[in-house]
Structures are given as structure tokens and as C-alpha cells.
CSV table of C-alpha atoms in Angstrom, one decimal:
chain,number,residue,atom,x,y,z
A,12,UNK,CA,49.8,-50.7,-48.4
A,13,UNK,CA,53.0,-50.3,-49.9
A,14,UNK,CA,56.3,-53.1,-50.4
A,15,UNK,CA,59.5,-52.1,-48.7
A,16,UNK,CA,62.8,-53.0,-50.7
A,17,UNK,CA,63.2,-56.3,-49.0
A,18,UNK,CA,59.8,-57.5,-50.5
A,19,UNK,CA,58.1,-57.4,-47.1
A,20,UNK,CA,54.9,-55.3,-47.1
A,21,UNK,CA,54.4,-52.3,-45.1
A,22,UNK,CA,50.9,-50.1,-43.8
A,23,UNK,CA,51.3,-46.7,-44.0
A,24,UNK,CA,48.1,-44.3,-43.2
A,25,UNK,CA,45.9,-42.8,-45.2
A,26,UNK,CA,46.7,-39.2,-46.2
A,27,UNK,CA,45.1,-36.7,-43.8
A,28,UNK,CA,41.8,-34.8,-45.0
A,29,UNK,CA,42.8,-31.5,-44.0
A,30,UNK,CA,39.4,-30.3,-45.2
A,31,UNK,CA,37.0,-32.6,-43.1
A,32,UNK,CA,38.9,-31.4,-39.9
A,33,UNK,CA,38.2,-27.9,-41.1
A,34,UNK,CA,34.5,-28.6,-41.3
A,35,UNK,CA,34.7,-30.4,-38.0
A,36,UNK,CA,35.9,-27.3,-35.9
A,37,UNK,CA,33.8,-24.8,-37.8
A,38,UNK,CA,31.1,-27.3,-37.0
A,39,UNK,CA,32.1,-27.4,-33.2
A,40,UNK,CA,32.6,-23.6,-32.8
A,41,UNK,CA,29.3,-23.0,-34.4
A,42,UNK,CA,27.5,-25.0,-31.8
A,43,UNK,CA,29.4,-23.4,-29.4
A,44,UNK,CA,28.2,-20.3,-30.6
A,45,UNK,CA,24.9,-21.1,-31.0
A,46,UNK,CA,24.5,-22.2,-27.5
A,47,UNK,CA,26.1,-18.4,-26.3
A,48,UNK,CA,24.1,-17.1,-28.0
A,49,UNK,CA,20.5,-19.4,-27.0
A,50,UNK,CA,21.8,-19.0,-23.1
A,51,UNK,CA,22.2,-14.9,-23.8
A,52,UNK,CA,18.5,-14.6,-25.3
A,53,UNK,CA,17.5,-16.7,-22.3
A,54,UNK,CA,19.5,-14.2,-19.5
A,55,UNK,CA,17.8,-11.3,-21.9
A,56,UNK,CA,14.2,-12.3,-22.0
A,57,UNK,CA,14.4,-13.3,-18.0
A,58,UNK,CA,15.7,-9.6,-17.6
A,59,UNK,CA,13.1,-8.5,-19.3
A,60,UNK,CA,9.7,-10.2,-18.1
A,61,UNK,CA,11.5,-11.5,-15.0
A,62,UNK,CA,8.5,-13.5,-12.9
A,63,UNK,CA,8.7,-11.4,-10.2
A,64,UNK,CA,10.7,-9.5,-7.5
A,65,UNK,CA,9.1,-11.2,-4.7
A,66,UNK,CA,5.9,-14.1,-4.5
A,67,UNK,CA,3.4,-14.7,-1.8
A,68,UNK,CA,1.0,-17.6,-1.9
A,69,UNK,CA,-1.8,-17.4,0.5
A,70,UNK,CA,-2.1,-21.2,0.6
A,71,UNK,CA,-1.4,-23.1,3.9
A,72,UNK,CA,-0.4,-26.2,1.7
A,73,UNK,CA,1.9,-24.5,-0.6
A,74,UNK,CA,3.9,-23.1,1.7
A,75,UNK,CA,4.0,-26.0,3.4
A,76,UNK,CA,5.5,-27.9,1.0
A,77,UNK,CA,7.4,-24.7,-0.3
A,78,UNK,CA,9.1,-24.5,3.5
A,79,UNK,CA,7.5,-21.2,5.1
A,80,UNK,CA,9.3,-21.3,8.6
A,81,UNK,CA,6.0,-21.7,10.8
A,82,UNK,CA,5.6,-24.2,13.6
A,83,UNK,CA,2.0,-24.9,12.8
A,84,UNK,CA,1.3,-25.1,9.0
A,85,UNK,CA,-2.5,-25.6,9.6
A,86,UNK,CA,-2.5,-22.2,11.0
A,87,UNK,CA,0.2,-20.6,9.3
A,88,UNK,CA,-1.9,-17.7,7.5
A,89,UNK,CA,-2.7,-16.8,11.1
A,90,UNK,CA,0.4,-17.1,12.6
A,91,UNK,CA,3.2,-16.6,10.3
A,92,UNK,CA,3.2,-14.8,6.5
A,93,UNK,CA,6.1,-15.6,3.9
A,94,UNK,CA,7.2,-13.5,0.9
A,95,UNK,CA,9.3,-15.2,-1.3
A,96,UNK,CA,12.6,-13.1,-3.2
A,97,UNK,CA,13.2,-13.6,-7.2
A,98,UNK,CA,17.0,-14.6,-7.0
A,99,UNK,CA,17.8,-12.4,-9.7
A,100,UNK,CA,15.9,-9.5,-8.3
A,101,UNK,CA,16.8,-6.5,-6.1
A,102,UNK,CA,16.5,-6.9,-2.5
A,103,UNK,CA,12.8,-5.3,-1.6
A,104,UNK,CA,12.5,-2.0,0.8
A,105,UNK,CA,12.1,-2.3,3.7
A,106,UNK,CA,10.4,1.2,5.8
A,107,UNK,CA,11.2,-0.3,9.2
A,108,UNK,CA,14.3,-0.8,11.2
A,109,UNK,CA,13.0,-4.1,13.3
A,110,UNK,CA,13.8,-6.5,10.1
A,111,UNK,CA,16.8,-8.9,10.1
A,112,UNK,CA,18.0,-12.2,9.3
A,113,UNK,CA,16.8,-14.8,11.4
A,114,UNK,CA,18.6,-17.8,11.2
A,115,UNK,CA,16.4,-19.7,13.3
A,116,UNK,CA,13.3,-19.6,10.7
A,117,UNK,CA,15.9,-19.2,7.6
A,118,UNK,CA,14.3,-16.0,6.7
A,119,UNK,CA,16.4,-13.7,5.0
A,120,UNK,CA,14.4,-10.9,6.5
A,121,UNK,CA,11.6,-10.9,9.0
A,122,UNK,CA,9.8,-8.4,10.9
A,123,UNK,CA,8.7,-9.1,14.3
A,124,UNK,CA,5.7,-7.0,15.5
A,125,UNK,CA,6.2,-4.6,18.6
A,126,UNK,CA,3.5,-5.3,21.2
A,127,UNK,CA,1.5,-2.2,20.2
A,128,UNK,CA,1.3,-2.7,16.9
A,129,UNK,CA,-1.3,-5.0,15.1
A,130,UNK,CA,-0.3,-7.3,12.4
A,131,UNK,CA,1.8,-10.5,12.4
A,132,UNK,CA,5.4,-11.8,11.1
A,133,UNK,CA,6.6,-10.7,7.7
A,134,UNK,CA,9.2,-13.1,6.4
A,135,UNK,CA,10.9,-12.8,3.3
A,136,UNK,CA,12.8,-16.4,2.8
A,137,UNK,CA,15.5,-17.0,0.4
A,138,UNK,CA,17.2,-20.1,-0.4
A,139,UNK,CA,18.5,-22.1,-3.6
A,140,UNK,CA,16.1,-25.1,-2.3
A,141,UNK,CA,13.7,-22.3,-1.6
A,142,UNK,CA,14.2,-20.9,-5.1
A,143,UNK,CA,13.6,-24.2,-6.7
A,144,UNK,CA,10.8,-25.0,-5.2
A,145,UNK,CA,9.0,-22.0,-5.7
A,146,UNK,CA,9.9,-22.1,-9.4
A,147,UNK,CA,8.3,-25.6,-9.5
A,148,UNK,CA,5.3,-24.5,-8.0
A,149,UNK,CA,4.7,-21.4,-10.2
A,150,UNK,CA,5.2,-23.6,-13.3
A,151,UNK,CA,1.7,-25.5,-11.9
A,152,UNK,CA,0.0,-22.1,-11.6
A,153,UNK,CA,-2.9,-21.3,-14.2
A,154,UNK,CA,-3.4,-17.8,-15.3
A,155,UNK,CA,-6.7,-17.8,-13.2
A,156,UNK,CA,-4.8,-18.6,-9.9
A,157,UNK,CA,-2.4,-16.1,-10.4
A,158,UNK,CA,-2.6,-12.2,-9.4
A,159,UNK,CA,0.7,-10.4,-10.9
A,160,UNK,CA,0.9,-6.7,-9.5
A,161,UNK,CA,2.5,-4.3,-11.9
A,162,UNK,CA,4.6,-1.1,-11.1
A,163,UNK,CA,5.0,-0.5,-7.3
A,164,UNK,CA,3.2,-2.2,-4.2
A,165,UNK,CA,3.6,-1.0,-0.6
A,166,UNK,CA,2.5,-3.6,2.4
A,167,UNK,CA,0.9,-2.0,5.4
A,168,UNK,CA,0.1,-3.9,8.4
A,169,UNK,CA,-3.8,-3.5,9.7
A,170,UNK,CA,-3.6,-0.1,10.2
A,171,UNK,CA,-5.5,1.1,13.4
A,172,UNK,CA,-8.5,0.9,13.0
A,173,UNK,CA,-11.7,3.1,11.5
A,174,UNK,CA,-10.9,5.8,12.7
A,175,UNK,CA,-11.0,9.0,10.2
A,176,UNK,CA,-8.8,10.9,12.5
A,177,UNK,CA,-6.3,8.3,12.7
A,178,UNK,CA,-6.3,7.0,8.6
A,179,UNK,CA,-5.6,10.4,7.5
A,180,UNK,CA,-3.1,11.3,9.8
A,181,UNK,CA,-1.2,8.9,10.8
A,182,UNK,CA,-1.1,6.4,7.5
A,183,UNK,CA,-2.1,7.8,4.1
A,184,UNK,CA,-0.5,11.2,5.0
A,185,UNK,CA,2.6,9.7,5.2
A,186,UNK,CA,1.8,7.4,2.0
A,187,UNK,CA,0.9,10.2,0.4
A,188,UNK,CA,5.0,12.0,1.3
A,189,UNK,CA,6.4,8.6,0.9
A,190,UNK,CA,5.3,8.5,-2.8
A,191,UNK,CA,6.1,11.9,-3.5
A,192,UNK,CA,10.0,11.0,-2.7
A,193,UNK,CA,9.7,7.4,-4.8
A,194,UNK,CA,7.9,9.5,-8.0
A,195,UNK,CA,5.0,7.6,-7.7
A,196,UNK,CA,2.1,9.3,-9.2
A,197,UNK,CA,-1.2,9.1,-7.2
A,198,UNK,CA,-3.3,6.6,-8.9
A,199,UNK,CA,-0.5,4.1,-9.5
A,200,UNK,CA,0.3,2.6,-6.5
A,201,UNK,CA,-0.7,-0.9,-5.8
A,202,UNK,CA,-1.9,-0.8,-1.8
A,203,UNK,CA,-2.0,-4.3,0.0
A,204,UNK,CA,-3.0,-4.4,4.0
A,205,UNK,CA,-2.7,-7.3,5.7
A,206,UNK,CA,-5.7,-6.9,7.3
A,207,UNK,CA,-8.3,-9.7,8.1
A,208,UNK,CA,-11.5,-7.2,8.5
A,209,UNK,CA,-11.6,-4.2,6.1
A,210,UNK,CA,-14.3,-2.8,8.4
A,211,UNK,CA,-12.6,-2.9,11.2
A,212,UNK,CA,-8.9,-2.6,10.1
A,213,UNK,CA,-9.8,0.3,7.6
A,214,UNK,CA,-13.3,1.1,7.7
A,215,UNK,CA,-15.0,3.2,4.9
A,216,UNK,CA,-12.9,6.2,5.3
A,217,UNK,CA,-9.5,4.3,5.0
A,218,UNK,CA,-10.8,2.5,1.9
A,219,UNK,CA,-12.0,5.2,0.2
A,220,UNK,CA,-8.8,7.2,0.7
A,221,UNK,CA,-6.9,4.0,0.0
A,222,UNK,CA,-8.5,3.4,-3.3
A,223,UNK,CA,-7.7,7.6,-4.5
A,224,UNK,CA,-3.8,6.1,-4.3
A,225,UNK,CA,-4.3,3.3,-6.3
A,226,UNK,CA,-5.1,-0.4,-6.6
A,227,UNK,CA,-6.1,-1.5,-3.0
A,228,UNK,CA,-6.1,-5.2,-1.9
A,229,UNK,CA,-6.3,-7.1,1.4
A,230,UNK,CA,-3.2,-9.9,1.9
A,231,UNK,CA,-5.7,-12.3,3.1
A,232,UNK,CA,-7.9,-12.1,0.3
A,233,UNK,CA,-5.7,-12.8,-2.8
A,234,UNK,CA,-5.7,-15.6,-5.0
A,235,UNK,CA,-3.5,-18.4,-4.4
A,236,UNK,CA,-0.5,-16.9,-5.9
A,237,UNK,CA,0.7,-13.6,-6.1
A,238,UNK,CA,3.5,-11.8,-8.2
A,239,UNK,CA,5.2,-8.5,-7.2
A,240,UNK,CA,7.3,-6.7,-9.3
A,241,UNK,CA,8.2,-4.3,-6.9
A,242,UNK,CA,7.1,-4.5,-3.0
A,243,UNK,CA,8.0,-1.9,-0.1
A,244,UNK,CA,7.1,-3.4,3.3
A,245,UNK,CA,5.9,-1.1,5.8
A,246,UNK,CA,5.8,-0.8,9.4
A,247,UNK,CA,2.3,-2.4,11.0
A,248,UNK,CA,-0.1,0.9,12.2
A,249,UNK,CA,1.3,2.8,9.4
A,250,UNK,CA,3.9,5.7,10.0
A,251,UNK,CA,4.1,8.1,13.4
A,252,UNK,CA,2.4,11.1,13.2
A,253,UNK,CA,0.8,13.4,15.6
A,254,UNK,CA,-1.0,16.5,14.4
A,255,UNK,CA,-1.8,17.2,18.4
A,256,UNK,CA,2.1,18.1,18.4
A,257,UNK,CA,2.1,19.6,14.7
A,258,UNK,CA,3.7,23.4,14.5
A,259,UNK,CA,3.2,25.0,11.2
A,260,UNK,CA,5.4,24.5,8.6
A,261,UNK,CA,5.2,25.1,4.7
A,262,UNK,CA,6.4,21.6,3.6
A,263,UNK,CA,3.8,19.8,5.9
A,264,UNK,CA,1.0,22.1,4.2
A,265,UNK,CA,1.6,22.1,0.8
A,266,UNK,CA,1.9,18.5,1.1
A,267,UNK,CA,-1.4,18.0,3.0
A,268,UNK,CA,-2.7,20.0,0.3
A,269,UNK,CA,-1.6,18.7,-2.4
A,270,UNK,CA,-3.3,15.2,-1.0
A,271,UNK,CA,-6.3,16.7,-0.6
A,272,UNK,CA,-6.5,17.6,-4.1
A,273,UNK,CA,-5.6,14.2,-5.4
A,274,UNK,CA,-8.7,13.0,-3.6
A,275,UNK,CA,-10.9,15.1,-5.0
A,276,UNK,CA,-9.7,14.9,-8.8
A,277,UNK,CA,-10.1,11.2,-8.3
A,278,UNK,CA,-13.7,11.5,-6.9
A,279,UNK,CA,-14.5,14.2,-9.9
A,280,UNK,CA,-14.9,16.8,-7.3
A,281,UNK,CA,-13.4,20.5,-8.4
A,282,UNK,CA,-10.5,21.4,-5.7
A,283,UNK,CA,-11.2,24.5,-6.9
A,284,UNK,CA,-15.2,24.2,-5.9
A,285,UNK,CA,-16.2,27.7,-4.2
A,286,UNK,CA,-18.8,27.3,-1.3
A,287,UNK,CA,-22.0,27.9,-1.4
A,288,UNK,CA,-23.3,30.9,1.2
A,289,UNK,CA,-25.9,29.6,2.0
A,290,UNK,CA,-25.2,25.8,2.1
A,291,UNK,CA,-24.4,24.4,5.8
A,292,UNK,CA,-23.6,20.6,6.9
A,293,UNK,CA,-24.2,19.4,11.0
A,294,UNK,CA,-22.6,16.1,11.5
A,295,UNK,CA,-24.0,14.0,13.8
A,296,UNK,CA,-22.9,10.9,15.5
A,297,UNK,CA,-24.0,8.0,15.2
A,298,UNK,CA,-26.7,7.2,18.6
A,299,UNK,CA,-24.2,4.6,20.3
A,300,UNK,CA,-21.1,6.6,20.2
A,301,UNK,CA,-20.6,9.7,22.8
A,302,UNK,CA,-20.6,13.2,22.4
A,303,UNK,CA,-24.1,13.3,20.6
A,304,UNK,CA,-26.1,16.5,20.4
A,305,UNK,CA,-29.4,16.9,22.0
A,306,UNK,CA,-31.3,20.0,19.9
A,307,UNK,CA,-30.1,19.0,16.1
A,308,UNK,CA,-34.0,19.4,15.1
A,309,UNK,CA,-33.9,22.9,16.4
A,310,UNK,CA,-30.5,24.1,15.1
A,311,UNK,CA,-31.8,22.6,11.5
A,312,UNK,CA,-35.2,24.9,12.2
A,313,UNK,CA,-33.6,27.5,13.2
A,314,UNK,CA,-31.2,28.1,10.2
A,315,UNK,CA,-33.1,27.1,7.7
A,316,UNK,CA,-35.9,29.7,8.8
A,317,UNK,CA,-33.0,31.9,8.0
A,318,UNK,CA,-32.7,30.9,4.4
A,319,UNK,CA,-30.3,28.4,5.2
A,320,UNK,CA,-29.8,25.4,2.6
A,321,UNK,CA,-29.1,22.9,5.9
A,322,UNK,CA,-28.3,19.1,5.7
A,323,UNK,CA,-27.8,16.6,8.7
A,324,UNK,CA,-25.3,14.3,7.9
A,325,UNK,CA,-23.8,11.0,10.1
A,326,UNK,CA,-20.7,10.3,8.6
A,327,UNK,CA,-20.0,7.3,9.9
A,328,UNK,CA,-23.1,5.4,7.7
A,329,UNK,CA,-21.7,6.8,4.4
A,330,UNK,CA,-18.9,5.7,1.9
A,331,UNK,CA,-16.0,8.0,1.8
A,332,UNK,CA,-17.1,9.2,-1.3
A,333,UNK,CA,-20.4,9.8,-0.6
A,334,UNK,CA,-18.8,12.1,2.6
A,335,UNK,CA,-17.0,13.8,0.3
A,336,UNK,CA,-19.7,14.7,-1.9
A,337,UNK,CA,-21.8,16.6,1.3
A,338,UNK,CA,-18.8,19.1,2.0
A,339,UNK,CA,-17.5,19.7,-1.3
A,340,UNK,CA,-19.8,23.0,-1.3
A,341,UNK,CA,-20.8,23.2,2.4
A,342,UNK,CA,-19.6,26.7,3.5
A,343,UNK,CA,-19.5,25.6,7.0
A,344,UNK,CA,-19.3,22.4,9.1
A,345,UNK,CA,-21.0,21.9,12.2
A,346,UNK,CA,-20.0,19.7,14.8
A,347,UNK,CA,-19.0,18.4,18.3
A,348,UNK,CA,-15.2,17.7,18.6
A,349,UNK,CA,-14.2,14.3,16.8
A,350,UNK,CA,-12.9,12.5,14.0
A,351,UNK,CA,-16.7,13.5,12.2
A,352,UNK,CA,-14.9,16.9,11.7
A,353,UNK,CA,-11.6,16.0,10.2
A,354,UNK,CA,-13.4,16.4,6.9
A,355,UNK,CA,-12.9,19.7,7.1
A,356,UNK,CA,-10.0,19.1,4.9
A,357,UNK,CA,-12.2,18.3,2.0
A,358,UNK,CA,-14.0,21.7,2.4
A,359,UNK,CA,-14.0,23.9,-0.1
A,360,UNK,CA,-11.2,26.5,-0.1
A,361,UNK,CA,-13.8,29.5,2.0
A,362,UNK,CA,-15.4,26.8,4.1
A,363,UNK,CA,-15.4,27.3,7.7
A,364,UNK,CA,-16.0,25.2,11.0
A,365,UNK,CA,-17.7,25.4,14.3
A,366,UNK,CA,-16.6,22.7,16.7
A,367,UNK,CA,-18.7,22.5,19.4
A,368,UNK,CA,-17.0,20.9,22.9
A,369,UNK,CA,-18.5,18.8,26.0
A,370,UNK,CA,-18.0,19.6,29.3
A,371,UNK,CA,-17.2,17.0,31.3
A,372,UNK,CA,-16.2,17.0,34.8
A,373,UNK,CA,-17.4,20.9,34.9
A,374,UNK,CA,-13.7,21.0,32.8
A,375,UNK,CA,-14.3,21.9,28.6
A,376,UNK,CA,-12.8,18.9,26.7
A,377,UNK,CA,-10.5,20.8,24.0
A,378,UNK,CA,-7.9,18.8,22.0
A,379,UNK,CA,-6.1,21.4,19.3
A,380,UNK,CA,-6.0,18.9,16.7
A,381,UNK,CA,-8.8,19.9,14.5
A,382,UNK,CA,-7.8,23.6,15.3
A,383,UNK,CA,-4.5,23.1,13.9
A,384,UNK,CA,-5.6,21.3,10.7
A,385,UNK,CA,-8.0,23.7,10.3
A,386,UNK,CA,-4.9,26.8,10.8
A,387,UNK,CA,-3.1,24.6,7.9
A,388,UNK,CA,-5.8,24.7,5.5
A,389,UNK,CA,-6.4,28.4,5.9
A,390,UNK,CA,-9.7,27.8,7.5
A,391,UNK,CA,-12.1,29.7,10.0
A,392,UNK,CA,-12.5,27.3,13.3
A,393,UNK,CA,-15.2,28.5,16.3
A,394,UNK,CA,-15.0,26.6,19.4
A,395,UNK,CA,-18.1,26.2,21.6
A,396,UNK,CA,-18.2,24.9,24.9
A,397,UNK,CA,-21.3,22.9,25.8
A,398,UNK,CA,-22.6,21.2,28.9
């Protein structure tokens, strides 16, 4: 306070502390700074272990409550599968041309299954309210609930069934040429089929091969959650493939080759195993399936009174490994036409074959499948027609 000249008295403010406002902004930028810098270490670290590219849950309830697009949540594992996309991650791969966005169910992607093909609805949803949720309900997720797939997955449908003939050729073939483009090494790959009855979906020679690529798991079988870091989903019954039309052609060898090999280094059997002479295998089928040969005892009798080391094998009651393990020195394979003889592929390099055909109709039932994979693995094939 201060008196004017008139004797009156007058306020004048307090000199400014140009210092404590100083301190003030520095203060204020600082924050500022420090909360760049706290929201950059968060964007870093999510960008580094991000949760995952895409989560299932096989839990009716959860996704339920998540929002899965089904009509009938108490049958939606049956009915209707969801796949839910990691905002911040890459869009997944998909191998088939049927997927779209369906704005009916709010999938971002869904595939709907062709008549002939076995398998159900894929849909891969993404939403902000989907993306919420989802985050909720992985923050409630133990450790022990939770399956996280490293590295590279690929979805199949069920496949087509058992069938040697058809795992080999038409799916893991393809699997096999599939990887080779991505740089996936055999061994690393993280196989899920959504397939309700390994035994019937896959069957012991699926599996087995399966399991030589990787990691194999069945869709309706994992836990309750379910973390993919990268997921390719596949057309159901696997990828087209024919070998009844195949023409030889380098590529398609070496690559069948190449598969081959990978089986057997993953079974600890030497590609390079040479045959022994003297060492023959007749496959039989088993007694309710067709084709079944009348005079086995007698063949066996006969050779081995010939110094013949001679085994009788039915494929179909062994693991995959354990029919690898009966050619990987047989110097020839005996057999009537079938998916018994594809494992001709797994014989060693000298091995040889002797398919033996029915006659039915008074007309010889010849395919030229197994003669052509036996032309592409450089190996000796007699045909014998039999009543």
C-alpha cells in the first residue's frame, strides 16, 4: 500500500516473481514430458509382447457374453466358431477366396463352407465393443486357462478323412509347399484342425504326418482361451490335388521328396537308409475292408523258403511311425491296389513295389496313382492282375 499526493491511500500489486513462474512451466512441461514419454514405453512394450494377433475361446459362455454372431449360443461350438483380431495386429491370411465381410453376423471375415466340404463357419469378428470386451475377459484369464501359440499357426478344416491316400496327397503335400513359400521350417509350424474325431477326421496316418510339421492340436480340444501370434486359415478338406491327373514335373518331385525326408529325419529314420536284399513287406488289409488276399500264408512260405527275411504287415492297426519303421529297409512292398501302398514313398531309395489288382466284373481295376508316385520316386512298380 502506498499514499498518493492527496493523502488518500492507494493498493498497488505485489511485484511479480518471475522465478516461481519459471519453475511453474518447467514444472508443467516436465509432466508433459513425462507422460510422452510413459504413453511411448506403453505403445513400445504392446509392440513388443503384443497379446496376440487373433484369440479364440472355446467357451460357449464367453462368447456369449463376448458377442460371437451365432443364433444358438448353447450350441454355438457346433454351429458357429469365432476368431477374435488384436486391433493393433495385421489382418490374418486367409488361403481361400469364399471369405468376406458379412454384415449380417458383424464378422469382419467369415468363411461359409461349400457343401462338399466338412467343417463349419470361421468368423473372424472385429469391433471396438468387440475389442473391449475381449480385453476384459483376457484380463480374468489365469496362466493355466490360457494356451498362447508362438511363431506361425495354420487352421485346417477336418480334413477328409483317414485315408493315407488322401492325407498325403491332397493336405500335407500342399502344407508341406505352402511352408516352403512362407520360410517355415518343418518342425515349427503350429497345426490346428477343427476336427471333432481325430480318428476319423485324421486317423493315425494324418497325425503322424501332422505331428513331423510341427505342434498339432485339435480346435475343439483347447483350453478355454487361446492366443495366436500368427494364424493362416485354410480352406476345409485341405488344398486340391490329384495325383490320378499328375504329369511329371521336377518342381512337384523334388518337393515330394524333400517331404519325405523331413518325415524320416523327424522319426530318426536315415533318408539315406539302403534296402535290405533280402528284406520283403506284404501289406494286408484289414478283414472288413475289400480287396483282401486269400493265399498270404503261402506267399509268406514261399519266399521265405527262399531265404527271404518276410513280414506281414496291416497298416491300418499301426501308428504312423510304427509304419514307417516296417519299410524303412523293406526292398520291396507287396500289395493289392490301395492307400496300404502309398507308403511306398517312405521306401528306401532301391525299394521296389508289386501292386497286385482285382478283377472285378471280368474288367482289371487299375487306377495309375500309385504308378505315378512310384515313377516320381524313381521306383520299380509291377502290376498283377488277380481274380
Amino acid at each position: 500500500m502506498k499514499l498518493a499526493s492527496d493523502g488518500t491511500e492507494t493498493d498497488i500489486a505485489e511485484p511479480l516473481d518471475t522465478n516461481e513462474i519459471f519453475r511453474q512451466a518447467e514444472l508443467a512441461k516436465e509432466l508433459s514430458r513425462q507422460a510422452a514419454v510413459a504413453a511411448e514405453q506403453l505403445q513400445i512394450s504392446r509392440q513388443a509382447e503384443p497379446v496376440a494377433d487373433v484369440v479364440y475361446f472355446n467357451d460357449a459362455k464367453i462368447m456369449a457374453e463376448i458377442g460371437c454372431p451365432a443364433a444358438n449360443f448353447t450350441e454355438i461350438t457346433d454351429n458357429f466358431t469365432c476368431f477374435y483380431q488384436n486391433p493393433s495386429a495385421e489382418a490374418p491370411e486367409f488361403l481361400s477366396s469364399t471369405w468376406e465381410a458379412d454384415n449380417a453376423t458383424g464378422c469382419a471375415a467369415i468363411f461359409w463352407p461349400l457343401a462338399a466340404d466338412f467343417g463349419r463357419p470361421w468368423c473372424l469378428h472385429k469391433s471396438e465393443l468387440i475389442d473391449s470386451r475381449v480385453e476384459a475377459s483376457l484380463e480374468q484369464t489365469t496362466n493355466e486357462k490360457a494356451l498362447h501359440l508362438q511363431g506361425s499357426t495354420l487352421l485346417l478344416g477336418m480334413l477328409s478323412g483317414p485315408n493315407p491316400t488322401h492325407q498325403l496327397n491332397i493336405h500335407f503335400y500342399h502344407v508341406y509347399v505352402w511352408m516352403k513359400k512362407q520360410g517355415i521350417e518343418m518342425g515349427d509350424l503350429n497345426i490346428v484342425s477343427d476336427c471333432p474325431n481325430p480318428s476319423k477326421c485324421m486317423g493315425p496316418y494324418g497325425i503322424g504326418l501332422a505331428r513331423a510339421f510341427g505342434q498339432l492340436h485339435f480346435l475343439p480340444e483347447l483350453p478355454p482361451v487361446t492366443l495366436f501370434d500368427k494364424i493362416t486359415f485354410s480352406l476345409p478338406v485341405g488344398f486340391p490335388f490329384d495325383i490320378h491327373k499328375y504329369e511329371l514335373d521336377k518342381t512337384l518331385d523334388c518337393n515330394f521328396l524333400e517331404l519325405t525326408w523331413a518325415v524320416k529325419q523327424h522319426y530318426g529314420i536315415d533318408p539315406e537308409q539302403r534296402a535290405n536284399p533280402k528284406r520283403v513287406v506284404i501289406a494286408v488289409r484289414k478283414p472288413n475292408e475289400s480287396r483282401a488276399l486269400d493265399n498270404v500264408a503261402d506267399l509268406h512260405a514261399a519266399l521265405q523258403s527262399r531265404g527271404y527275411n518276410v513280414s506281414i504287415v496291416t497298416f491300418g492297426n499301426l501308428t504312423f511311425q510304427q509304419q514307417l519303421e516296417a519299410v524303412s529297409d523293406a526292398a520291396v512292398l507287396v500289395g493289392v491296389t490301395g492307400s496300404d501302398l502309398m507308403n511306398l514313398v517312405f521306401l528306401p531309395i532301391s525299394g521296389s513295389i508289386v501292386e497286385i489288382f482285382p478283377v472285378a466284373q471280368g474288367q482289371q481295376v487299375f487306377t495309375p496313382e500309385l504308378w505315378n508316385l512310384a515313377h516320381m520316386f524313381w521306383k520299380t512298380l509291377s502290376g498283377i492282375g488277380c481274380p
